[in-house]
Tab-separated table of C-alpha atoms in Angstrom:
chain	number	residue	atom	x	y	z
A	1	MET	CA	-11.236	15.870	12.226
A	2	SER	CA	-12.523	17.386	8.984
A	3	TRP	CA	-10.725	16.845	5.690
A	4	GLN	CA	-10.147	20.604	5.535
A	5	THR	CA	-8.342	20.426	8.891
A	6	TYR	CA	-6.001	17.763	7.474
A	7	VAL	CA	-5.165	20.093	4.568
A	8	ASP	CA	-4.814	23.230	6.720
A	9	GLU	CA	-2.925	21.737	9.681
A	10	HIS	CA	-1.022	18.791	8.201
A	11	LEU	CA	-0.309	19.722	4.569
A	12	MET	CA	-0.130	23.537	4.670
A	13	CYS	CA	1.771	23.477	7.984
A	14	ASP	CA	5.065	25.146	8.855
A	15	ILE	CA	7.677	22.601	7.684
A	16	ASP	CA	10.190	21.695	10.404
A	17	GLY	CA	9.769	25.078	12.104
A	18	SER	CA	11.422	26.681	9.060
A	19	GLY	CA	8.552	29.078	8.338
A	20	GLN	CA	8.207	27.432	4.911
A	21	HIS	CA	4.984	25.985	3.566
A	22	LEU	CA	3.762	24.046	0.559
A	23	THR	CA	2.380	26.299	-2.178
A	24	ALA	CA	-0.882	24.344	-2.409
A	25	ALA	CA	-2.365	21.055	-1.234
A	26	ALA	CA	-5.485	18.938	-1.599
A	27	ILE	CA	-7.112	15.630	-0.754
A	28	ILE	CA	-9.065	14.286	-3.712
A	29	GLY	CA	-11.083	11.061	-3.893
A	30	HIS	CA	-10.156	8.353	-6.393
A	31	ASP	CA	-13.257	9.427	-8.361
A	32	GLY	CA	-11.923	12.990	-8.709
A	33	SER	CA	-14.195	14.546	-6.067
A	34	VAL	CA	-12.421	17.197	-3.990
A	35	TRP	CA	-12.564	16.328	-0.281
A	36	ALA	CA	-10.603	19.410	0.789
A	37	GLN	CA	-8.056	21.796	-0.679
A	38	SER	CA	-6.047	24.882	0.076
A	39	ALA	CA	-7.463	28.143	-1.273
A	40	ASN	CA	-4.896	28.291	-4.092
A	41	PHE	CA	-4.955	24.639	-5.232
A	42	PRO	CA	-5.393	24.559	-9.029
A	43	GLN	CA	-8.690	23.180	-10.303
A	44	ALA	CA	-7.717	19.732	-11.593
A	45	LYS	CA	-9.626	18.388	-14.581
A	46	SER	CA	-11.350	15.007	-14.217
A	47	GLN	CA	-9.234	13.550	-17.060
A	48	GLU	CA	-6.073	14.593	-15.186
A	49	ILE	CA	-7.217	12.675	-12.084
A	50	THR	CA	-8.146	9.691	-14.299
A	51	ASP	CA	-4.628	9.753	-15.817
A	52	ILE	CA	-3.030	9.952	-12.362
A	53	MET	CA	-5.116	6.991	-11.160
A	54	LYS	CA	-4.084	5.052	-14.276
A	55	ASP	CA	-0.405	5.737	-13.507
A	56	PHE	CA	-0.864	4.243	-10.028
A	57	ASP	CA	-2.347	1.116	-11.667
A	58	GLU	CA	0.155	1.094	-14.552
A	59	PRO	CA	3.378	2.782	-13.341
A	60	GLY	CA	5.025	4.674	-16.188
A	61	HIS	CA	1.733	5.656	-17.890
A	62	LEU	CA	2.386	9.390	-17.337
A	63	ALA	CA	6.120	9.351	-18.111
A	64	PRO	CA	5.813	10.024	-21.884
A	65	THR	CA	3.253	12.834	-21.594
A	66	GLY	CA	4.009	14.295	-18.170
A	67	LEU	CA	1.711	14.828	-15.210
A	68	HIS	CA	-0.861	17.596	-15.677
A	69	ILE	CA	-2.791	19.533	-13.023
A	70	ALA	CA	-5.119	22.273	-14.303
A	71	GLY	CA	-3.132	22.226	-17.538
A	72	THR	CA	0.242	22.733	-15.813
A	73	LYS	CA	2.712	20.073	-16.919
A	74	TYR	CA	5.140	18.414	-14.516
A	75	MET	CA	7.934	16.094	-15.630
A	76	VAL	CA	7.418	12.756	-13.842
A	77	ILE	CA	10.430	11.813	-11.721
A	78	GLN	CA	11.215	8.778	-9.580
A	79	GLY	CA	8.418	7.852	-7.202
A	80	GLU	CA	7.162	4.641	-5.648
A	81	PRO	CA	5.190	2.548	-8.186
A	82	GLY	CA	1.568	2.232	-7.113
A	83	ALA	CA	2.045	4.477	-4.065
A	84	VAL	CA	3.701	7.834	-4.846
A	85	ILE	CA	4.040	9.956	-7.988
A	86	ARG	CA	6.493	12.854	-8.010
A	87	GLY	CA	6.745	15.601	-10.583
A	88	LYS	CA	9.117	18.494	-11.240
A	89	LYS	CA	8.544	21.855	-12.926
A	90	GLY	CA	11.294	24.462	-12.817
A	91	SER	CA	12.254	25.164	-9.214
A	92	GLY	CA	9.116	23.498	-7.863
A	93	GLY	CA	7.145	20.333	-8.158
A	94	ILE	CA	4.388	18.054	-6.928
A	95	THR	CA	4.048	14.933	-4.781
A	96	ILE	CA	0.946	12.711	-4.894
A	97	LYS	CA	0.428	9.889	-2.381
A	98	LYS	CA	-2.297	7.310	-3.024
A	99	THR	CA	-4.283	5.979	-0.072
A	100	GLY	CA	-7.087	3.416	-0.066
A	101	GLN	CA	-9.739	6.017	-0.959
A	102	ALA	CA	-7.966	9.260	-1.822
A	103	LEU	CA	-5.016	11.055	-3.388
A	104	VAL	CA	-3.022	13.465	-1.223
A	105	PHE	CA	-1.476	16.314	-3.264
A	106	GLY	CA	1.293	18.713	-2.309
A	107	ILE	CA	2.668	21.407	-4.642
A	108	TYR	CA	5.837	23.304	-3.745
A	109	GLU	CA	8.143	26.062	-4.934
A	110	GLU	CA	11.628	26.964	-3.723
A	111	PRO	CA	12.811	27.382	-1.013
A	112	VAL	CA	10.781	24.280	-0.079
A	113	THR	CA	12.727	21.223	-1.238
A	114	PRO	CA	11.349	18.107	-2.954
A	115	GLY	CA	12.271	16.094	0.147
A	116	GLN	CA	10.283	18.402	2.428
A	117	CYS	CA	7.215	18.158	0.183
A	118	ASN	CA	7.562	14.356	-0.001
A	119	MET	CA	7.806	14.131	3.792
A	120	VAL	CA	4.712	16.281	4.448
A	121	VAL	CA	2.529	14.562	1.823
A	122	GLU	CA	3.688	11.000	2.492
A	123	ARG	CA	3.445	11.350	6.283
A	124	LEU	CA	-0.252	12.305	6.020
A	125	GLY	CA	-0.832	9.676	3.315
A	126	ASP	CA	0.722	6.943	5.460
A	127	TYR	CA	-1.415	8.047	8.416
A	128	LEU	CA	-4.596	7.873	6.312
A	129	VAL	CA	-3.606	4.409	5.030
A	130	ASP	CA	-3.103	3.294	8.652
A	131	GLN	CA	-6.630	4.604	9.416
A	132	GLY	CA	-8.060	2.525	6.562
A	133	LEU	CA	-8.864	5.574	4.432
């Protein structure tokens, strides 16, 4: 399966048959290289990916400054240290799951809930971890 198929069929899928979808999604390598992304995923800057990777290594690194993607700032909220970073911005937010080789991103807006975004992103992330990726 191609990385684009993972994004299109597993991240940008219909959530629970509700007709709702994530706003944008991507799979990005630890080095910042884009493996696949939805058409509307914001163009992340390499420093933003570096900062996200640092937060996985040093949980709390992003808390004072916020999490930035393409200059958009998200307030960092409770995640799983070293595994998941979650951010909130207005009525939407972001979930990032770290795997052995990549970062799985999901961005959502209402009516999608934070829990739905977490489930979609973390389910694929857990699968990739199980596959050794």
